[in-house]
């Protein structure tokens, strides 16, 4: 049941507007400290830097995903399709060091670097305002994706950067052409995400719950998650946790801007009531109305998404769902959610104040919304039970360390490898069917066949080892999910009708979620993650639908968190020693501890802290790849905020004085481990007569490192000897063997 | 308080009474207890060491007897203590009872010989020590005075004694006396038994002094497995006349005393168990024993506050051990060869290979120096970053695996500081975010510590949190528009209520991993089969091969956690009760099988234009599909009026009537180029006979015509629309020349070429357009064309418009589920 799990490739096309307005200086924009004098930020530079950071993410996280960069609104054209104003900067390919460097240079074209800009003007140039047709750029994108025909590519996305909210300038024909291309792209499974420069007018009109919301998406996030400051709390903003809600790596998105479900977007939803003029007009009107009613406090940099972009991404969906007479979405339960999800949304980031937001907006989309596969979920046993097909997602995944490969050192070219399994007895290759799997019990080798190893796992499962979920029953949440019983990363289940099941199944899924949420219960299910693997018990926890900070959570929307429940085998019996009465703290001491806790209060943000070890590796790789002599500098965000801690030192001291005696030294009780002793040197080894020790039977007088080093120097296999007597026996064996060999030679 | 952790290894001596006093069936039972014990050790604690002592044998072979030849007779150390292997099992299986008359079995001597055997193996080294005595203790103890010596030695050596009593008196059969033995303190018990012992013991000889010294030094535990022992609760100390008791009864009492005395000390678990209970306990489901030991000892620092803590594993996913690949005979060698990609015949040995890391497409060669640079430098530590409300840490963010953070043993001040912190955190409902480095130069991890206050022990539970890189933000719809009828909602409520389990059902501590337990069962089964046939083994190869069938699922597993639908399962009663609710829900919420759905709707899943072009249901059905696609789609309906409305105010969506009108080709009513009569409608639009639109009329007609042609080509079943398309292309060209729209036509040709390339309609371009002589409009026809002349037109048509696409190999099956764990 369900589809096999596939890790599908991702293909992303960056489409960047090159009109001259994209190169204007952004007033009031922050510049980073390293900026050279005279340089400034432009929407174009930001766009390219977003692309650059995306390239860099992809470079280190995947060597399979494809990226391309297409500039439009250019004076020169460079494309095989002879479209005016379309410049293919990068064809689809895996990004590498060269491309990263090219982007680094390109980004300078918009930041006041005269030489680079001159070169840019010469070879690429700005198109005259609205002289170039966006539909042509879409055609180019369509052809580029088309050329990339491969079943291996599971995700196709266009990230478009522009500051123009109406690229068609009211020309209906061009608008229609764009819509036609958008539909083609959508039919081909290409999602469009628009990153616009400018204040988001629609969200400040419709979704603006943030009071003084003037910068759309950004401000919503900020105002609703203002840092909880406490008197005396560390005021340092250098630490991510301490300013986690005020920019930095925080992902902020407005409820209207971030959802990939256009039907959730109020501005569109409201237009589907079946207005005779059609959705476009209604939306545009709404946007215009918004402009009229909401005074804009920012200069000219605003962006009316309703003019063109919102309807553009909504149209293909509407065409699929709307029925023959263009009926709206309202009340249409027959919406297949995947159709909706697939179509991108207009993401309007308020770049004027927070460039970081835009970068992280893009960064967060490094990975497409990739399902780990679908499976059947059933309740209870038997034929006549409710069933659903669910998609499984893994929002939390350990980001792997970069892996090394081998190169031919003489030519620095690739290496292929061939692994063969040979029988030790005959030297002949062993066919897969002849393979056995062994374990050793008390020195006896026990053999199992491949089928038996599979059978061992399958036999215990309720549904014969077939992938899927069998709900065994329901339990109160607090009885099933406990912090101290956490054993594994969680997954997420979401139901769609795309993989089958139909409306009835979807309805059951939704109702099950509602019932369990109301009753505060979880489903306990047996989960077989792939065919022929051992079952596990999992708790299916209904997701919360209301989020205070949606982006603080890894996943939002209706579904179930898949949380594994431990078996007895996974839980160690840990019995801490009972503490004597004198180890009990007094109320005063507890109060002092609480004071410490209060002063060190921070907000948890899942996006705030990057893995320093991984970042370091990435940086070093990048440095070597780009031949950048600058020393590698990585901010270790996991380190405590020293300045902040210093500010509350008296409170900490107060606790220490109240609880711990002056003589107390934690370092004495738990000292850092001693540095490992180096193995015995060659001279030390030479001083030992192993032959003599063996004949006297006193090899045991040597320590383990000497015995190990002896075998290592002679390149003799340890043969699994771990304990000292095993090692002594092994060394004695080697000594005797060498003695025999020596004697034989002498005799000869 | 001792800071010594529990030793990880155990040395066990099993004393099996073979003196012949047991009835044959009891002896078989006693043997099976012993072999079960060995099996348990083999599977769950393979590092433990076992030995076997036959007591009451006709022969004598033991170290004690060598030093004192007149004593310690009839004891054979059949197997000295050592790693558990098959021969131990064979010794037990091969044990035979002696003639009861000719042999004798002195239990006190047995305990001494066993303790000596343990000492011989373990000396002063760190071991747990245990003696299992499987006996019916019928025979008289000669030197009863040695009890104290035995006791002190066992205590000193920390040896646990488990007596598995064969035919010991049944506790329930005897009417309890005035005093309840169980309620007495161990001191009182000791006193009473000592009274007993002292009254009866004759004067000892001096030989015990040597052993007294031994016992003091060693710490041995004793396990008496009592066969037919008396219930200790029923023995009324003081009121009993020791002399009147049989020697068996006397022995039993002494053993009870010894065990309770040994257990009274520090954490011993000496006990007397009836033989049948022992067998049952040994065959129950159990988990692998892992010694409680700190995985890390470090300093927890909260700014300047520093507390010494020990971390212990609380949960860790137990997996089926990975089995080694091998061959049926002689084992397996893995041969890995490297070849140059440029020259596949050239084998590369390790000296010419260099390590390299990928940086996207680029590959960077790495030296050892660079490699060393990659390593992260850090010191073992746990540093607090801050305190967050517990509610902000969702359970689904944890990375798996919990560690308990406890104070260092014996560190009262540290314990107090940690307690204050834990209680403070608990009262304020705060969790502590920490940076944890497990050992020197390990990569730091981000973690969270949750308070767990409890009387007399306050600890923290530590879990790892994801880094920013480990999180993928997924957003899904909330399905707020899904309406469910009240009766449907009620049915689900009823189902949930009917299938709600109580707190204790499927409790983690009592639910065993069925696959892991079955694996143990299989290993044990295969091992025993090997052992059973080892006798007939001739040439050293195992007789039992992989062809032996696997055992059936154990009943205990079926009850516990395997195949929940089986009638033995603890849940089966609940399912019977929930059957009606299940059936109602199934009817109310019908399920459409994905395979059936796929069969009805053609290929399932996502479809791309290049994959589907022209591929439709064969035969008549295809015709229908083609026909329907020829009708205006809802998209057209949405698109057209919307596009035209702002300029002209005509907002009526294209209705079915309009479509019919279009098909009829009524010139005056024409508003769009239709797929049914493209030429007619197109010509009508471009000939100026309609006045519906203004200046962009030609533009619109050209655009719609190009869209129609592309649509027709894509939806053509085989070549069925090719002819129509050709006519359209020709018509388009004619109009474009006439209207001087060379650019429009030429670009259309490119789009057509690119759009069909590589699809089923690739031939339309090469065979229909190119070979039919369709060429771009040149400057000879229209002045402003980009195409200069006929030669350029040829080049235009034959130019390759597809850049070289990167090679995208087939999918690698990344194990996304594996990553869940």
CSV table of C-alpha atoms in Angstrom, one decimal, chain B residues 423-750:
chain,number,residue,atom,x,y,z
B,423,UNK,CA,12.5,22.4,42.5
B,424,UNK,CA,12.7,26.0,41.5
B,425,UNK,CA,12.4,25.0,37.8
B,426,UNK,CA,9.4,22.8,38.6
B,427,UNK,CA,7.6,25.5,40.6
B,428,UNK,CA,8.1,28.0,37.8
B,429,UNK,CA,7.5,25.4,35.0
B,430,UNK,CA,10.8,26.2,33.3
B,431,UNK,CA,13.1,24.0,31.4
B,432,UNK,CA,16.8,24.8,31.0
B,433,UNK,CA,18.4,25.1,27.6
B,434,UNK,CA,22.0,23.7,27.6
B,435,UNK,CA,25.0,23.2,25.4
B,436,UNK,CA,26.3,19.8,26.1
B,437,UNK,CA,29.7,18.4,25.1
B,438,UNK,CA,29.9,14.7,25.8
B,439,UNK,CA,33.6,14.3,25.8
B,440,UNK,CA,36.7,16.2,24.8
B,441,UNK,CA,36.5,17.5,21.2
B,442,UNK,CA,33.1,16.1,20.7
B,443,UNK,CA,30.7,18.2,18.7
B,444,UNK,CA,28.5,20.3,21.0
B,445,UNK,CA,24.8,19.5,21.0
B,446,UNK,CA,21.9,21.7,22.0
B,447,UNK,CA,19.7,20.2,24.7
B,448,UNK,CA,17.0,20.8,27.1
B,449,UNK,CA,16.8,19.7,30.8
B,450,UNK,CA,13.4,19.1,32.3
B,451,UNK,CA,13.0,19.1,36.1
B,452,UNK,CA,11.9,15.8,37.7
B,453,UNK,CA,11.4,16.4,41.4
B,454,UNK,CA,10.7,13.5,43.7
B,455,UNK,CA,11.1,12.9,47.4
B,456,UNK,CA,14.7,12.3,48.3
B,457,UNK,CA,16.0,12.6,44.7
B,458,UNK,CA,15.7,15.6,42.4
B,459,UNK,CA,17.1,15.1,39.0
B,460,UNK,CA,16.9,16.6,35.5
B,461,UNK,CA,16.1,14.7,32.3
B,462,UNK,CA,18.2,15.8,29.4
B,463,UNK,CA,17.1,15.6,25.7
B,464,UNK,CA,18.7,16.8,22.6
B,465,UNK,CA,17.1,19.5,20.6
B,466,UNK,CA,17.5,20.1,16.8
B,467,UNK,CA,19.8,22.8,15.4
B,468,UNK,CA,18.4,25.2,12.9
B,469,UNK,CA,19.8,23.0,10.1
B,470,UNK,CA,17.9,20.0,11.3
B,471,UNK,CA,14.5,21.6,11.0
B,472,UNK,CA,12.4,21.7,7.8
B,473,UNK,CA,9.5,24.0,8.0
B,474,UNK,CA,6.4,22.3,6.7
B,475,UNK,CA,3.1,24.0,6.3
B,476,UNK,CA,-0.2,22.2,5.7
B,477,UNK,CA,-3.8,23.2,5.4
B,478,UNK,CA,-5.9,23.1,8.5
B,479,UNK,CA,-8.9,21.7,6.6
B,480,UNK,CA,-11.1,24.3,8.3
B,481,UNK,CA,-13.5,24.0,5.4
B,482,UNK,CA,-14.2,20.3,5.9
B,483,UNK,CA,-17.7,19.9,7.2
B,484,UNK,CA,-18.7,16.8,9.1
B,485,UNK,CA,-22.3,16.0,9.9
B,486,UNK,CA,-23.2,15.5,13.5
B,487,UNK,CA,-23.9,11.8,13.2
B,488,UNK,CA,-20.6,11.3,11.5
B,489,UNK,CA,-18.8,13.1,14.3
B,490,UNK,CA,-20.7,11.1,16.9
B,491,UNK,CA,-19.6,7.8,15.3
B,492,UNK,CA,-16.0,8.8,15.7
B,493,UNK,CA,-16.6,9.9,19.3
B,494,UNK,CA,-18.1,6.5,20.0
B,495,UNK,CA,-15.2,4.7,18.3
B,496,UNK,CA,-12.6,6.6,20.3
B,497,UNK,CA,-14.5,5.9,23.5
B,498,UNK,CA,-14.9,2.2,22.8
B,499,UNK,CA,-11.2,1.9,22.0
B,500,UNK,CA,-9.8,4.0,24.8
B,501,UNK,CA,-7.2,2.1,26.9
B,502,UNK,CA,-6.5,2.7,30.5
B,503,UNK,CA,-3.2,4.0,31.7
B,504,UNK,CA,-1.7,0.6,32.4
B,505,UNK,CA,-2.4,-1.0,29.0
B,506,UNK,CA,0.7,-1.1,26.9
B,507,UNK,CA,2.8,0.5,29.6
B,508,UNK,CA,6.3,1.0,28.2
B,509,UNK,CA,7.9,-0.8,31.2
B,510,UNK,CA,5.9,-3.9,30.6
B,511,UNK,CA,5.7,-3.9,26.8
B,512,UNK,CA,8.6,-5.7,25.2
B,513,UNK,CA,9.8,-5.1,21.7
B,514,UNK,CA,8.3,-8.1,19.9
B,515,UNK,CA,10.9,-8.2,17.1
B,516,UNK,CA,13.8,-8.0,19.5
B,517,UNK,CA,12.4,-10.6,21.8
B,518,UNK,CA,11.6,-12.9,18.9
B,519,UNK,CA,15.2,-12.4,17.7
B,520,UNK,CA,16.4,-13.6,21.1
B,521,UNK,CA,14.0,-16.5,20.9
B,522,UNK,CA,15.4,-17.4,17.4
B,523,UNK,CA,19.0,-17.2,18.5
B,524,UNK,CA,18.3,-19.3,21.6
B,525,UNK,CA,16.4,-21.9,19.6
B,526,UNK,CA,19.1,-22.2,17.0
B,527,UNK,CA,21.8,-22.3,19.7
B,528,UNK,CA,20.0,-25.1,21.5
B,529,UNK,CA,19.5,-27.1,18.3
B,530,UNK,CA,23.2,-26.7,17.6
B,531,UNK,CA,23.9,-27.9,21.1
B,532,UNK,CA,21.6,-30.8,20.9
B,533,UNK,CA,23.2,-32.0,17.7
B,534,UNK,CA,26.8,-31.1,18.7
B,535,UNK,CA,27.2,-34.7,19.8
B,536,UNK,CA,26.7,-35.9,16.2
B,537,UNK,CA,28.9,-33.2,14.8
B,538,UNK,CA,31.7,-34.9,12.9
B,539,UNK,CA,33.8,-32.5,10.9
B,540,UNK,CA,33.5,-29.3,12.7
B,541,UNK,CA,30.9,-27.7,10.5
B,542,UNK,CA,27.6,-26.9,12.2
B,543,UNK,CA,25.0,-29.6,11.5
B,544,UNK,CA,22.2,-27.2,12.0
B,545,UNK,CA,22.3,-24.8,9.1
B,546,UNK,CA,20.1,-21.9,8.0
B,547,UNK,CA,17.7,-24.5,6.7
B,548,UNK,CA,16.3,-25.1,10.2
B,549,UNK,CA,12.9,-23.5,10.5
B,550,UNK,CA,12.4,-20.6,12.9
B,551,UNK,CA,10.5,-21.2,16.1
B,552,UNK,CA,6.9,-20.3,16.5
B,553,UNK,CA,6.1,-17.0,18.4
B,554,UNK,CA,6.4,-17.5,22.1
B,555,UNK,CA,3.0,-17.3,23.9
B,556,UNK,CA,4.4,-14.7,26.3
B,557,UNK,CA,5.1,-12.5,23.3
B,558,UNK,CA,1.7,-13.1,21.8
B,559,UNK,CA,0.1,-11.9,25.1
B,560,UNK,CA,2.4,-9.0,25.3
B,561,UNK,CA,3.1,-7.1,22.1
B,562,UNK,CA,3.1,-9.3,19.0
B,563,UNK,CA,0.2,-9.7,16.6
B,564,UNK,CA,-2.3,-7.6,18.6
B,565,UNK,CA,-5.2,-9.1,16.7
B,566,UNK,CA,-4.6,-12.6,18.2
B,567,UNK,CA,-7.1,-13.8,20.7
B,568,UNK,CA,-4.4,-14.1,23.5
B,569,UNK,CA,-3.6,-10.4,23.2
B,570,UNK,CA,-4.5,-8.2,26.1
B,571,UNK,CA,-6.4,-5.9,23.8
B,572,UNK,CA,-8.7,-8.5,22.2
B,573,UNK,CA,-11.5,-7.9,24.6
B,574,UNK,CA,-11.5,-4.2,23.7
B,575,UNK,CA,-11.7,-5.0,20.0
B,576,UNK,CA,-14.7,-7.2,20.5
B,577,UNK,CA,-16.4,-4.4,22.2
B,578,UNK,CA,-15.4,-1.9,19.5
B,579,UNK,CA,-16.4,-3.9,16.5
B,580,UNK,CA,-19.7,-2.2,16.0
B,581,UNK,CA,-18.3,1.3,16.2
B,582,UNK,CA,-15.6,0.3,13.8
B,583,UNK,CA,-18.1,-1.0,11.3
B,584,UNK,CA,-20.3,2.1,11.6
B,585,UNK,CA,-17.3,4.4,11.0
B,586,UNK,CA,-16.3,2.3,8.0
B,587,UNK,CA,-19.7,2.7,6.5
B,588,UNK,CA,-20.0,6.4,7.2
B,589,UNK,CA,-16.6,7.2,5.9
B,590,UNK,CA,-16.2,5.0,2.9
B,591,UNK,CA,-12.6,4.4,1.7
B,592,UNK,CA,-11.7,4.3,-1.9
B,593,UNK,CA,-8.9,2.0,-2.6
B,594,UNK,CA,-6.1,3.9,-4.3
B,595,UNK,CA,-5.6,1.0,-6.8
B,596,UNK,CA,-9.2,1.0,-7.8
B,597,UNK,CA,-9.2,4.8,-8.0
B,598,UNK,CA,-6.1,4.6,-10.2
B,599,UNK,CA,-7.7,2.0,-12.4
B,600,UNK,CA,-10.7,4.3,-13.0
B,601,UNK,CA,-8.8,7.5,-13.6
B,602,UNK,CA,-5.8,6.2,-15.5
B,603,UNK,CA,-2.3,6.7,-14.2
B,604,UNK,CA,-2.2,7.9,-10.6
B,605,UNK,CA,0.0,10.5,-9.2
B,606,UNK,CA,1.3,13.7,-10.7
B,607,UNK,CA,1.4,14.0,-14.4
B,608,UNK,CA,3.5,16.3,-16.5
B,609,UNK,CA,2.6,17.6,-19.9
B,610,UNK,CA,5.6,15.9,-21.4
B,611,UNK,CA,4.7,12.7,-19.8
B,612,UNK,CA,1.1,12.7,-20.8
B,613,UNK,CA,1.1,14.3,-24.1
B,614,UNK,CA,-1.1,12.1,-26.3
B,615,UNK,CA,-1.2,9.4,-23.8
B,616,UNK,CA,-4.7,8.7,-22.9
B,617,UNK,CA,-7.0,5.8,-22.4
B,618,UNK,CA,-6.9,3.8,-25.6
B,619,UNK,CA,-9.8,3.5,-28.1
B,620,UNK,CA,-13.1,5.1,-27.7
B,621,UNK,CA,-12.4,6.5,-24.3
B,622,UNK,CA,-9.5,8.4,-25.8
B,623,UNK,CA,-11.9,10.0,-28.2
B,624,UNK,CA,-14.1,11.2,-25.4
B,625,UNK,CA,-11.1,12.6,-23.5
B,626,UNK,CA,-9.9,14.4,-26.5
B,627,UNK,CA,-13.3,15.8,-27.1
B,628,UNK,CA,-13.6,17.1,-23.6
B,629,UNK,CA,-10.2,18.7,-23.7
B,630,UNK,CA,-11.3,20.4,-26.9
B,631,UNK,CA,-14.0,22.2,-25.0
B,632,UNK,CA,-13.0,25.3,-23.1
B,633,UNK,CA,-11.7,24.4,-19.7
B,634,UNK,CA,-12.7,26.2,-16.6
B,635,UNK,CA,-9.3,27.8,-16.8
B,636,UNK,CA,-10.2,29.4,-20.1
B,637,UNK,CA,-13.4,30.5,-18.6
B,638,UNK,CA,-11.6,32.2,-15.7
B,639,UNK,CA,-8.9,33.6,-17.8
B,640,UNK,CA,-10.6,35.1,-20.7
B,641,UNK,CA,-13.3,37.4,-19.2
B,642,UNK,CA,-10.9,38.4,-16.5
B,643,UNK,CA,-8.3,39.5,-19.0
B,644,UNK,CA,-10.7,41.4,-21.1
B,645,UNK,CA,-12.9,42.8,-18.4
B,646,UNK,CA,-10.8,45.6,-17.1
B,647,UNK,CA,-10.5,47.1,-20.5
B,648,UNK,CA,-14.0,46.5,-21.9
B,649,UNK,CA,-16.2,45.8,-19.0
B,650,UNK,CA,-17.4,42.5,-20.5
B,651,UNK,CA,-17.3,40.3,-17.4
B,652,UNK,CA,-19.4,37.4,-18.4
B,653,UNK,CA,-17.6,34.2,-18.0
B,654,UNK,CA,-17.5,32.0,-21.1
B,655,UNK,CA,-20.5,29.8,-20.8
B,656,UNK,CA,-21.4,26.5,-22.5
B,657,UNK,CA,-23.7,28.5,-24.8
B,658,UNK,CA,-20.8,30.6,-25.9
B,659,UNK,CA,-18.8,27.6,-26.6
B,660,UNK,CA,-21.6,26.2,-28.7
B,661,UNK,CA,-21.8,29.5,-30.5
B,662,UNK,CA,-18.1,29.3,-31.2
B,663,UNK,CA,-18.4,25.8,-32.6
B,664,UNK,CA,-21.1,27.0,-34.9
B,665,UNK,CA,-18.6,29.5,-36.3
B,666,UNK,CA,-21.1,32.3,-36.3
B,667,UNK,CA,-18.9,35.1,-37.4
B,668,UNK,CA,-20.8,37.8,-35.7
B,669,UNK,CA,-20.7,36.0,-32.3
B,670,UNK,CA,-17.1,35.1,-32.4
B,671,UNK,CA,-15.1,36.2,-29.4
B,672,UNK,CA,-12.3,33.6,-29.1
B,673,UNK,CA,-10.3,31.2,-31.2
B,674,UNK,CA,-11.8,27.8,-30.4
B,675,UNK,CA,-10.3,24.4,-30.5
B,676,UNK,CA,-13.2,23.0,-32.4
B,677,UNK,CA,-13.0,25.4,-35.3
B,678,UNK,CA,-9.8,27.2,-34.8
B,679,UNK,CA,-9.3,28.4,-38.4
B,680,UNK,CA,-12.8,29.7,-38.7
B,681,UNK,CA,-12.8,31.6,-35.5
B,682,UNK,CA,-9.2,32.8,-36.0
B,683,UNK,CA,-9.9,34.1,-39.5
B,684,UNK,CA,-13.1,35.7,-38.3
B,685,UNK,CA,-11.2,37.5,-35.6
B,686,UNK,CA,-8.4,38.6,-37.9
B,687,UNK,CA,-10.5,39.5,-40.9
B,688,UNK,CA,-12.1,42.3,-39.0
B,689,UNK,CA,-15.6,41.1,-39.3
B,690,UNK,CA,-16.1,41.2,-35.6
B,691,UNK,CA,-16.0,44.3,-33.6
B,692,UNK,CA,-16.0,42.9,-30.2
B,693,UNK,CA,-12.5,44.1,-29.3
B,694,UNK,CA,-10.5,47.1,-30.0
B,695,UNK,CA,-7.0,47.6,-30.9
B,696,UNK,CA,-5.5,44.5,-29.5
B,697,UNK,CA,-7.8,42.3,-31.5
B,698,UNK,CA,-5.0,40.9,-33.7
B,699,UNK,CA,-2.7,40.4,-30.8
B,700,UNK,CA,-5.4,38.5,-29.0
B,701,UNK,CA,-6.2,36.4,-32.0
B,702,UNK,CA,-2.6,35.5,-32.6
B,703,UNK,CA,-2.1,34.7,-28.9
B,704,UNK,CA,-5.2,32.5,-28.8
B,705,UNK,CA,-4.2,30.8,-32.0
B,706,UNK,CA,-0.8,29.9,-30.7
B,707,UNK,CA,-2.3,28.5,-27.4
B,708,UNK,CA,-4.8,26.5,-29.4
B,709,UNK,CA,-2.2,25.0,-31.6
B,710,UNK,CA,-0.1,24.0,-28.6
B,711,UNK,CA,-3.1,22.6,-26.9
B,712,UNK,CA,-4.1,20.6,-29.9
B,713,UNK,CA,-0.7,19.1,-30.4
B,714,UNK,CA,-0.5,18.1,-26.7
B,715,UNK,CA,-3.9,16.6,-26.6
B,716,UNK,CA,-3.6,14.8,-29.9
B,717,UNK,CA,-4.1,11.0,-29.6
B,718,UNK,CA,-1.4,9.8,-31.9
B,719,UNK,CA,-1.5,11.9,-35.0
B,720,UNK,CA,-5.2,12.6,-35.0
B,721,UNK,CA,-4.9,16.4,-34.6
B,722,UNK,CA,-1.8,16.9,-36.6
B,723,UNK,CA,-3.6,17.8,-39.8
B,724,UNK,CA,-5.7,20.3,-38.0
B,725,UNK,CA,-2.6,21.7,-36.4
B,726,UNK,CA,-0.8,22.0,-39.7
B,727,UNK,CA,-3.7,24.0,-41.1
B,728,UNK,CA,-3.6,26.3,-38.0
B,729,UNK,CA,0.1,26.8,-38.3
B,730,UNK,CA,-0.3,27.7,-42.0
B,731,UNK,CA,-3.1,30.1,-41.2
B,732,UNK,CA,-1.1,31.7,-38.4
B,733,UNK,CA,1.8,32.2,-40.7
B,734,UNK,CA,-0.3,33.8,-43.4
B,735,UNK,CA,-1.9,36.2,-40.9
B,736,UNK,CA,1.5,37.0,-39.3
B,737,UNK,CA,3.0,37.9,-42.6
B,738,UNK,CA,0.0,40.0,-43.5
B,739,UNK,CA,0.0,41.8,-40.2
B,740,UNK,CA,3.8,42.0,-40.2
B,741,UNK,CA,4.1,40.1,-36.9
B,742,UNK,CA,7.1,38.0,-37.9
B,743,UNK,CA,8.4,38.0,-34.3
B,744,UNK,CA,5.2,36.5,-33.1
B,745,UNK,CA,5.3,33.6,-35.5
B,746,UNK,CA,9.0,32.9,-35.2
B,747,UNK,CA,8.8,32.9,-31.4
B,748,UNK,CA,5.8,30.6,-31.6
B,749,UNK,CA,7.9,28.2,-33.7
B,750,UNK,CA,10.6,28.0,-31.1
